[in-house]
mmCIF file of C-alpha atoms and ligand atoms in Angstrom:
data_model
loop_
_atom_site.group_PDB
_atom_site.id
_atom_site.type_symbol
_atom_site.label_atom_id
_atom_site.label_comp_id
_atom_site.label_asym_id
_atom_site.label_seq_id
_atom_site.Cartn_x
_atom_site.Cartn_y
_atom_site.Cartn_z
ATOM 1 C CA MET A 1 -0.348 19.244 10.398
ATOM 2 C CA LYS A 2 -3.099 20.290 8.106
ATOM 3 C CA THR A 3 -1.588 19.985 4.442
ATOM 4 C CA ILE A 4 -0.757 15.972 2.608
ATOM 5 C CA ALA A 5 0.017 15.953 -0.569
ATOM 6 C CA VAL A 6 -0.137 12.391 -1.625
ATOM 7 C CA ILE A 7 1.540 10.569 -4.384
ATOM 8 C CA GLY A 8 0.158 8.129 -6.650
ATOM 9 C CA ALA A 9 -4.405 7.594 -6.592
ATOM 10 C CA GLY A 10 -3.920 3.489 -7.736
ATOM 11 C CA THR A 11 -4.756 1.563 -5.314
ATOM 12 C CA MET A 12 -3.069 2.844 -1.696
ATOM 13 C CA GLY A 13 -2.639 6.550 -2.665
ATOM 14 C CA ASN A 14 -6.780 7.203 -3.361
ATOM 15 C CA GLY A 15 -7.002 4.973 -0.158
ATOM 16 C CA ILE A 16 -4.691 7.149 1.279
ATOM 17 C CA ALA A 17 -5.824 10.292 0.060
ATOM 18 C CA HIS A 18 -9.966 9.377 0.911
ATOM 19 C CA THR A 19 -8.626 8.265 3.820
ATOM 20 C CA PHE A 20 -6.486 11.872 5.407
ATOM 21 C CA ALA A 21 -9.536 13.606 3.884
ATOM 22 C CA GLN A 22 -12.298 12.228 5.922
ATOM 23 C CA SER A 23 -10.603 12.742 8.998
ATOM 24 C CA GLY A 24 -10.057 16.610 7.857
ATOM 25 C CA PHE A 25 -6.801 17.133 6.401
ATOM 26 C CA VAL A 26 -6.747 19.242 3.023
ATOM 27 C CA VAL A 27 -5.086 16.328 0.088
ATOM 28 C CA LYS A 28 -3.514 17.282 -2.706
ATOM 29 C CA LEU A 29 -3.765 13.687 -4.876
ATOM 30 C CA ILE A 30 -1.333 13.601 -7.159
ATOM 31 C CA ASP A 31 -0.397 11.420 -9.844
ATOM 32 C CA VAL A 32 1.328 11.423 -13.463
ATOM 33 C CA SER A 33 -1.719 9.380 -14.692
ATOM 34 C CA GLU A 34 -4.767 12.184 -15.507
ATOM 35 C CA LYS A 35 -7.018 8.336 -15.980
ATOM 36 C CA SER A 36 -5.746 7.307 -12.017
ATOM 37 C CA LEU A 37 -6.496 10.345 -10.788
ATOM 38 C CA ASP A 38 -10.366 10.057 -12.372
ATOM 39 C CA LYS A 39 -10.360 6.377 -11.477
ATOM 40 C CA GLY A 40 -8.644 6.946 -7.930
ATOM 41 C CA MET A 41 -11.179 9.753 -7.679
ATOM 42 C CA ALA A 42 -14.130 7.982 -9.125
ATOM 43 C CA THR A 43 -13.224 4.621 -6.461
ATOM 44 C CA ILE A 44 -13.450 6.799 -3.269
ATOM 45 C CA ALA A 45 -16.549 8.839 -4.080
ATOM 46 C CA ALA A 46 -17.679 4.775 -4.840
ATOM 47 C CA ASN A 47 -16.572 3.664 -0.825
ATOM 48 C CA LEU A 48 -16.983 6.683 0.593
ATOM 49 C CA GLU A 49 -20.799 6.429 -0.938
ATOM 50 C CA ARG A 50 -20.336 1.962 -0.138
ATOM 51 C CA MET A 51 -20.391 3.771 3.726
ATOM 52 C CA LEU A 52 -22.860 6.357 3.370
ATOM 53 C CA ALA A 53 -25.040 3.303 2.655
ATOM 54 C CA LYS A 54 -24.005 1.349 5.422
ATOM 55 C CA GLY A 55 -25.172 4.478 7.833
ATOM 56 C CA THR A 56 -21.164 4.684 8.449
ATOM 57 C CA ILE A 57 -20.914 8.145 7.763
ATOM 58 C CA THR A 58 -23.558 10.824 6.668
ATOM 59 C CA GLN A 59 -23.747 12.408 3.845
ATOM 60 C CA GLU A 60 -22.318 15.939 4.873
ATOM 61 C CA ASP A 61 -19.185 13.958 5.884
ATOM 62 C CA VAL A 62 -19.133 12.488 2.112
ATOM 63 C CA ALA A 63 -19.106 16.332 0.562
ATOM 64 C CA LYS A 64 -16.685 17.645 2.562
ATOM 65 C CA THR A 65 -15.024 14.861 1.969
ATOM 66 C CA ILE A 66 -14.786 15.160 -1.343
ATOM 67 C CA THR A 67 -14.249 18.632 -1.752
ATOM 68 C CA ASN A 68 -10.881 18.531 0.690
ATOM 69 C CA ILE A 69 -8.941 16.062 -2.784
ATOM 70 C CA ILE A 70 -7.756 18.593 -4.955
ATOM 71 C CA THR A 71 -5.928 16.769 -7.606
ATOM 72 C CA TYR A 72 -2.587 17.379 -9.090
ATOM 73 C CA THR A 73 -0.374 15.742 -12.594
ATOM 74 C CA ASP A 74 2.330 17.957 -11.610
ATOM 75 C CA ILE A 75 4.295 16.880 -8.622
ATOM 76 C CA LYS A 76 6.226 20.133 -7.603
ATOM 77 C CA ASP A 77 2.466 22.303 -8.302
ATOM 78 C CA GLY A 78 1.491 19.632 -6.150
ATOM 79 C CA VAL A 79 3.722 20.078 -2.672
ATOM 80 C CA VAL A 80 3.600 22.329 -2.136
ATOM 81 C CA GLY A 81 3.056 23.244 0.443
ATOM 82 C CA ALA A 82 2.394 19.760 1.761
ATOM 83 C CA ASP A 83 3.446 19.358 5.949
ATOM 84 C CA LEU A 84 3.687 15.528 5.287
ATOM 85 C CA VAL A 85 4.355 14.050 1.887
ATOM 86 C CA VAL A 86 2.430 9.974 1.556
ATOM 87 C CA GLU A 87 4.425 8.524 -1.989
ATOM 88 C CA ALA A 88 2.275 6.163 -2.707
ATOM 89 C CA ALA A 89 3.784 5.517 -6.626
ATOM 90 C CA THR A 90 4.262 1.611 -8.377
ATOM 91 C CA GLU A 91 6.535 0.392 -6.230
ATOM 92 C CA ASN A 92 9.862 0.140 -8.399
ATOM 93 C CA VAL A 93 13.097 2.071 -6.691
ATOM 94 C CA GLU A 94 14.330 3.278 -9.494
ATOM 95 C CA LEU A 95 10.781 5.225 -9.654
ATOM 96 C CA LYS A 96 11.003 6.091 -5.880
ATOM 97 C CA LEU A 97 14.195 6.826 -5.581
ATOM 98 C CA ASN A 98 13.864 9.588 -8.755
ATOM 99 C CA ILE A 99 10.326 10.819 -7.081
ATOM 100 C CA PHE A 100 12.454 11.628 -3.748
ATOM 101 C CA LYS A 101 14.591 13.979 -5.483
ATOM 102 C CA GLN A 102 12.367 15.963 -7.072
ATOM 103 C CA LEU A 103 10.696 16.270 -3.188
ATOM 104 C CA ASN A 104 14.758 17.447 -2.437
ATOM 105 C CA GLU A 105 14.340 20.397 -4.749
ATOM 106 C CA ALA A 106 10.494 21.136 -3.869
ATOM 107 C CA CYS A 107 9.797 20.590 -0.430
ATOM 108 C CA SER A 108 10.531 22.313 2.329
ATOM 109 C CA HIS A 109 12.797 21.573 4.685
ATOM 110 C CA ASN A 110 10.340 20.960 7.527
ATOM 111 C CA THR A 111 8.156 18.396 5.525
ATOM 112 C CA ILE A 112 7.878 15.092 6.183
ATOM 113 C CA LEU A 113 8.930 12.867 3.293
ATOM 114 C CA ALA A 114 7.085 9.624 3.991
ATOM 115 C CA THR A 115 6.775 6.106 1.756
ATOM 116 C CA ASN A 116 3.978 3.698 1.727
ATOM 117 C CA THR A 117 6.886 0.858 0.069
ATOM 118 C CA SER A 118 5.985 -2.733 0.922
ATOM 119 C CA SER A 119 9.465 -3.550 1.141
ATOM 120 C CA ILE A 120 11.647 -0.847 -0.525
ATOM 121 C CA SER A 121 15.112 0.553 2.290
ATOM 122 C CA ILE A 122 13.753 3.297 3.481
ATOM 123 C CA THR A 123 17.339 4.099 4.431
ATOM 124 C CA GLN A 124 17.545 4.510 0.466
ATOM 125 C CA ILE A 125 15.410 6.004 0.144
ATOM 126 C CA GLY A 126 16.716 8.606 2.237
ATOM 127 C CA SER A 127 19.997 8.407 0.939
ATOM 128 C CA VAL A 128 19.335 11.247 -1.849
ATOM 129 C CA VAL A 129 17.968 13.268 0.575
ATOM 130 C CA ALA A 130 19.159 16.307 1.783
ATOM 131 C CA HIS A 131 17.471 15.473 5.442
ATOM 132 C CA PRO A 132 17.503 11.720 5.528
ATOM 133 C CA GLU A 133 16.640 12.364 8.839
ATOM 134 C CA ARG A 134 12.533 13.622 7.727
ATOM 135 C CA VAL A 135 11.973 10.242 5.849
ATOM 136 C CA ILE A 136 9.962 7.785 7.073
ATOM 137 C CA GLY A 137 8.128 4.644 6.097
ATOM 138 C CA MET A 138 4.230 5.368 6.147
ATOM 139 C CA HIS A 139 2.601 1.362 5.569
ATOM 140 C CA PHE A 140 -1.386 1.643 5.177
ATOM 141 C CA MET A 141 -2.783 -1.958 4.657
ATOM 142 C CA ASN A 142 -5.332 -2.230 1.513
ATOM 143 C CA PRO A 143 -7.932 -1.453 2.236
ATOM 144 C CA VAL A 144 -6.901 1.864 3.646
ATOM 145 C CA PRO A 145 -10.371 3.662 5.488
ATOM 146 C CA ILE A 146 -11.350 0.160 6.780
ATOM 147 C CA MET A 147 -7.888 -1.383 7.415
ATOM 148 C CA LYS A 148 -6.138 -0.497 11.684
ATOM 149 C CA LEU A 149 -2.827 -1.060 11.195
ATOM 150 C CA VAL A 150 -0.303 1.162 10.044
ATOM 151 C CA GLU A 151 3.790 0.267 9.542
ATOM 152 C CA ILE A 152 5.788 2.982 10.897
ATOM 153 C CA ILE A 153 8.922 2.185 9.322
ATOM 154 C CA ARG A 154 11.753 3.856 10.660
ATOM 155 C CA GLY A 155 15.270 3.980 8.307
ATOM 156 C CA TYR A 156 18.688 4.467 9.455
ATOM 157 C CA ASN A 157 18.554 8.029 10.141
ATOM 158 C CA THR A 158 14.696 8.576 10.954
ATOM 159 C CA SER A 159 14.673 10.878 13.354
ATOM 160 C CA ASP A 160 12.731 10.415 16.519
ATOM 161 C CA GLU A 161 10.687 13.941 15.902
ATOM 162 C CA VAL A 162 9.397 12.808 12.798
ATOM 163 C CA THR A 163 8.739 8.881 14.518
ATOM 164 C CA LYS A 164 6.625 10.688 16.912
ATOM 165 C CA ILE A 165 4.718 12.876 14.775
ATOM 166 C CA THR A 166 4.018 10.028 12.319
ATOM 167 C CA MET A 167 2.692 8.223 15.196
ATOM 168 C CA ASP A 168 0.371 10.665 16.739
ATOM 169 C CA LEU A 169 -1.149 11.857 12.896
ATOM 170 C CA SER A 170 -1.772 7.830 12.260
ATOM 171 C CA GLU A 171 -3.372 7.910 15.389
ATOM 172 C CA LYS A 172 -5.853 10.761 14.833
ATOM 173 C CA LEU A 173 -6.568 8.937 11.764
ATOM 174 C CA GLY A 174 -7.958 6.107 14.073
ATOM 175 C CA LYS A 175 -5.199 4.203 13.192
ATOM 176 C CA VAL A 176 -3.269 1.339 15.459
ATOM 177 C CA PRO A 177 0.474 2.797 14.251
ATOM 178 C CA VAL A 178 3.327 0.351 15.141
ATOM 179 C CA GLU A 179 6.996 1.480 15.035
ATOM 180 C CA VAL A 180 9.101 -1.426 13.241
ATOM 181 C CA ASN A 181 13.004 -1.306 12.289
ATOM 182 C CA ASP A 182 13.939 -1.208 8.634
ATOM 183 C CA TYR A 183 15.416 -3.823 7.749
ATOM 184 C CA PRO A 184 13.878 -6.480 4.287
ATOM 185 C CA GLY A 185 10.448 -6.893 4.289
ATOM 186 C CA PHE A 186 9.623 -4.615 7.805
ATOM 187 C CA VAL A 187 7.528 -7.187 9.940
ATOM 188 C CA ALA A 188 4.849 -7.237 8.246
ATOM 189 C CA ASN A 189 5.354 -9.169 5.080
ATOM 190 C CA ARG A 190 8.214 -10.378 6.195
ATOM 191 C CA ILE A 191 6.044 -12.736 8.181
ATOM 192 C CA LEU A 192 3.612 -13.118 5.491
ATOM 193 C CA MET A 193 4.827 -13.081 2.333
ATOM 194 C CA PRO A 194 7.278 -16.553 2.821
ATOM 195 C CA MET A 195 3.269 -18.128 3.642
ATOM 196 C CA LEU A 196 1.330 -16.862 0.514
ATOM 197 C CA ASN A 197 4.499 -18.575 -1.435
ATOM 198 C CA GLU A 198 4.264 -21.287 0.717
ATOM 199 C CA ALA A 199 0.095 -21.561 -0.190
ATOM 200 C CA ILE A 200 1.414 -21.452 -3.972
ATOM 201 C CA GLU A 201 4.540 -23.152 -3.454
ATOM 202 C CA THR A 202 1.683 -25.944 -2.422
ATOM 203 C CA LEU A 203 -0.455 -26.117 -5.501
ATOM 204 C CA TYR A 204 2.212 -25.747 -7.463
ATOM 205 C CA ASN A 205 3.602 -29.071 -5.821
ATOM 206 C CA LYS A 206 -0.209 -30.585 -6.582
ATOM 207 C CA VAL A 207 -0.894 -30.995 -2.463
ATOM 208 C CA ALA A 208 -4.337 -29.233 -3.170
ATOM 209 C CA GLY A 209 -5.894 -26.822 -5.418
ATOM 210 C CA VAL A 210 -7.236 -23.866 -4.594
ATOM 211 C CA TYR A 211 -10.437 -23.081 -2.833
ATOM 212 C CA GLU A 212 -8.474 -26.497 -0.817
ATOM 213 C CA ILE A 213 -5.766 -24.507 0.320
ATOM 214 C CA ASP A 214 -7.791 -20.985 0.913
ATOM 215 C CA THR A 215 -10.512 -23.624 2.797
ATOM 216 C CA VAL A 216 -7.961 -25.239 4.929
ATOM 217 C CA MET A 217 -6.532 -21.577 6.129
ATOM 218 C CA LYS A 218 -9.657 -19.314 6.405
ATOM 219 C CA LEU A 219 -12.023 -22.467 8.334
ATOM 220 C CA GLY A 220 -8.619 -24.385 9.843
ATOM 221 C CA MET A 221 -6.291 -20.979 11.075
ATOM 222 C CA GLY A 222 -9.343 -18.502 11.614
ATOM 223 C CA HIS A 223 -7.947 -16.212 8.525
ATOM 224 C CA PRO A 224 -10.524 -13.893 7.166
ATOM 225 C CA MET A 225 -8.559 -14.747 3.264
ATOM 226 C CA GLY A 226 -7.255 -17.644 2.343
ATOM 227 C CA PRO A 227 -3.959 -16.818 1.659
ATOM 228 C CA LEU A 228 -4.260 -18.001 -2.853
ATOM 229 C CA GLN A 229 -7.141 -14.846 -2.587
ATOM 230 C CA LEU A 230 -4.664 -12.823 -1.065
ATOM 231 C CA ALA A 231 -2.202 -12.422 -3.289
ATOM 232 C CA ASP A 232 -4.857 -11.896 -5.796
ATOM 233 C CA PHE A 233 -5.751 -8.962 -4.031
ATOM 234 C CA ILE A 234 -2.623 -8.007 -3.235
ATOM 235 C CA GLY A 235 -1.443 -8.463 -6.569
ATOM 236 C CA LEU A 236 0.882 -11.403 -7.668
ATOM 237 C CA ASP A 237 3.691 -8.928 -8.954
ATOM 238 C CA VAL A 238 3.491 -7.406 -5.880
ATOM 239 C CA CYS A 239 4.278 -10.076 -3.891
ATOM 240 C CA LEU A 240 7.030 -11.116 -6.336
ATOM 241 C CA ALA A 241 8.559 -7.872 -6.087
ATOM 242 C CA ILE A 242 8.853 -7.288 -1.965
ATOM 243 C CA LEU A 243 9.705 -11.969 -1.852
ATOM 244 C CA ASN A 244 12.569 -10.466 -4.410
ATOM 245 C CA VAL A 245 13.725 -7.692 -2.217
ATOM 246 C CA MET A 246 13.554 -9.930 1.020
ATOM 247 C CA TYR A 247 15.273 -13.410 -1.097
ATOM 248 C CA GLU A 248 18.034 -10.335 -2.414
ATOM 249 C CA GLY A 249 17.856 -8.633 1.157
ATOM 250 C CA PHE A 250 18.962 -11.344 3.115
ATOM 251 C CA LYS A 251 20.779 -13.784 0.546
ATOM 252 C CA ASN A 252 17.976 -16.680 1.828
ATOM 253 C CA PRO A 253 17.020 -19.273 0.096
ATOM 254 C CA LYS A 254 13.571 -19.136 1.857
ATOM 255 C CA TYR A 255 12.258 -16.357 0.311
ATOM 256 C CA ALA A 256 12.981 -17.541 -3.487
ATOM 257 C CA PRO A 257 9.778 -16.916 -5.267
ATOM 258 C CA CYS A 258 7.956 -20.664 -6.023
ATOM 259 C CA PRO A 259 8.199 -20.781 -10.003
ATOM 260 C CA LEU A 260 4.352 -20.505 -10.533
ATOM 261 C CA LEU A 261 4.677 -17.026 -8.714
ATOM 262 C CA VAL A 262 7.138 -16.110 -11.819
ATOM 263 C CA ASN A 263 5.438 -17.796 -14.612
ATOM 264 C CA MET A 264 1.943 -16.306 -13.883
ATOM 265 C CA VAL A 265 3.489 -12.594 -13.209
ATOM 266 C CA ARG A 266 5.333 -13.901 -16.793
ATOM 267 C CA ALA A 267 1.676 -14.393 -17.633
ATOM 268 C CA GLY A 268 -0.412 -11.586 -16.959
ATOM 269 C CA LYS A 269 -2.527 -13.139 -14.817
ATOM 270 C CA LEU A 270 -1.140 -10.697 -11.873
ATOM 271 C CA GLY A 271 -4.618 -11.217 -9.338
ATOM 272 C CA VAL A 272 -7.923 -8.982 -8.648
ATOM 273 C CA LYS A 273 -6.479 -5.659 -11.046
ATOM 274 C CA SER A 274 -5.465 -7.930 -14.496
ATOM 275 C CA GLY A 275 -9.129 -9.813 -13.656
ATOM 276 C CA GLU A 276 -7.498 -13.199 -13.699
ATOM 277 C CA GLY A 277 -5.034 -14.703 -10.299
ATOM 278 C CA PHE A 278 -6.249 -17.874 -8.935
ATOM 279 C CA TYR A 279 -9.552 -16.930 -9.699
ATOM 280 C CA ASP A 280 -11.232 -15.638 -11.447
ATOM 281 C CA TYR A 281 -12.732 -11.464 -11.546
ATOM 282 C CA SER A 282 -14.407 -10.611 -14.881
ATOM 283 C CA GLU A 283 -16.380 -8.259 -14.955
ATOM 284 C CA SER A 284 -19.376 -9.409 -14.001
ATOM 285 C CA LYS A 285 -18.442 -10.929 -10.126
ATOM 286 C CA LYS A 286 -16.156 -8.439 -10.122
ATOM 287 C CA ALA A 287 -18.241 -5.778 -7.543
ATOM 288 C CA GLU A 288 -18.928 -9.089 -5.646
ATOM 289 C CA LYS A 289 -15.960 -10.459 -4.810
ATOM 290 C CA ILE A 290 -14.559 -6.534 -3.530
ATOM 291 C CA SER A 291 -17.714 -6.117 -1.643
ATOM 292 C CA LYS A 292 -18.417 -9.406 0.233
ATOM 293 C CA GLN A 293 -14.330 -8.337 1.236
ATOM 294 C CA PHE A 294 -13.983 -5.044 2.249
ATOM 295 C CA LYS A 295 -17.230 -4.806 4.234
ATOM 296 C CA ILE A 296 -17.170 -0.973 3.843
HETATM 297 N N1 NAD B 301 -1.635 -2.579 -3.283
HETATM 298 C C1 NAD B 301 -1.419 -3.018 -1.660
HETATM 299 O O1 NAD B 301 -2.046 -4.396 -1.181
HETATM 300 C C2 NAD B 301 -0.755 -2.831 -0.784
HETATM 301 C C3 NAD B 301 -0.279 -2.518 0.344
HETATM 302 C C4 NAD B 301 0.716 -1.473 1.450
HETATM 303 C C5 NAD B 301 1.494 -1.364 -0.213
HETATM 304 N N2 NAD B 301 1.476 -0.869 -1.190
HETATM 305 C C6 NAD B 301 2.024 -0.334 -1.814
HETATM 306 O O2 NAD B 301 1.860 0.836 -2.793
HETATM 307 C C7 NAD B 301 2.933 1.900 -3.175
HETATM 308 C C8 NAD B 301 0.833 2.001 -4.077
HETATM 309 O O3 NAD B 301 0.857 0.270 -4.263
HETATM 310 P P1 NAD B 301 -0.190 0.515 -5.376
HETATM 311 O O4 NAD B 301 -0.621 -0.490 -5.139
HETATM 312 O O5 NAD B 301 -1.171 1.201 -4.482
HETATM 313 O O6 NAD B 301 -0.523 0.598 -7.036
HETATM 314 P P2 NAD B 301 -1.153 0.881 -8.049
HETATM 315 O O7 NAD B 301 -0.281 0.411 -8.882
HETATM 316 O O8 NAD B 301 -2.444 0.705 -8.075
HETATM 317 O O9 NAD B 301 -0.350 2.661 -8.453
HETATM 318 C C9 NAD B 301 0.304 3.188 -8.245
HETATM 319 C C10 NAD B 301 0.232 4.299 -8.730
HETATM 320 O O10 NAD B 301 1.238 5.757 -9.065
HETATM 321 C C11 NAD B 301 1.329 6.293 -9.953
HETATM 322 N N3 NAD B 301 2.367 6.404 -10.275
HETATM 323 C C12 NAD B 301 3.413 5.904 -11.277
HETATM 324 N N4 NAD B 301 4.435 6.575 -11.261
HETATM 325 C C13 NAD B 301 4.255 7.826 -10.821
HETATM 326 C C14 NAD B 301 5.525 9.464 -10.605
HETATM 327 N N5 NAD B 301 6.614 9.249 -10.841
HETATM 328 N N6 NAD B 301 4.209 10.257 -10.418
HETATM 329 C C15 NAD B 301 3.265 9.925 -9.275
HETATM 330 N N7 NAD B 301 1.804 8.614 -9.817
HETATM 331 C C16 NAD B 301 2.870 7.984 -9.994
HETATM 332 C C17 NAD B 301 0.317 5.104 -11.420
HETATM 333 O O11 NAD B 301 -0.020 5.825 -13.078
HETATM 334 C C18 NAD B 301 -0.864 4.275 -10.650
HETATM 335 O O12 NAD B 301 -1.719 5.287 -10.381
HETATM 336 C C19 NAD B 301 3.343 0.593 -3.943
HETATM 337 O O13 NAD B 301 4.732 0.995 -2.853
HETATM 338 C C20 NAD B 301 3.156 -1.100 -3.412
HETATM 339 O O14 NAD B 301 4.331 -1.645 -2.649
HETATM 340 C C21 NAD B 301 0.800 -1.970 -1.546
#
């Protein structure tokens, strides 16, 4: 494996591109939006500079990582010659099915087609391509350059060979891959999202305030970040979408999103990315909070 195409240059896509490029792979970073590509490349450069300042990488590593990344706005141009495609576009079923239909046309039959989806069925995504045995979930965690886990999700048709290649590749990135099966929320979000939803429900029921709820979980349970702040970092719209997938997928009311979460998303309060969620992330405070939390 030498060449990796990453689709989507947002929060996850730029982190995935950064991680592969830093490990010596040629990365073709694709986004429909030129602005997202520029922003993604600027984020990668800023994160590399922070790592350089900390002494975890050299100036040469910074230069190599940046030169390993080429940007594209056209999916077909971008995926030519890729050994692996990691799709990290917006979490939307129709959008992802459409991208995989295009990949089915544009990629060689040997290309492994991975998706970073948080909650959409790998089996459903695989159903729109001619070789579903080559479709797999590669669920990186945010921030990708720092977090060790990659949840590797086998769809119903994913082959043993593709699973092994993807697991080995994750190790080459310095990550720890964990293999799981394809059911709503997989493992990470099946356990995490009900906890975040319960924290929001606790706030909604006025049991305690934002500070109190997060402090109980940080100091009492040893969590590095409180659940409400974590929800802000993930994006409240993303949390809502994942809970809805689990609610529909299991037909179980225990996954029903809290009305407060639904209302906040409707009001455009999406967390860090919109500048406000359970906390205020106005420009002056944002950089400080992010650099402290991410410890890059
Ligand atoms: N945010 C997280 O913490 C997190 C964690 C793990 C997994 N994920 C998953 O990663 C994926 C991306 O999430 P994100 O938070 O990076 O989203 P984001 O909104 O930050 O970025 C999505 C990017 O996809 C681009 N895009 C949309 N349609 C496209 C298309 N047809 N072709 C190419 N690019 C397209 C957008 O322009 C945008 O730049 C989602 O599937 C999400 O569920 C997110």
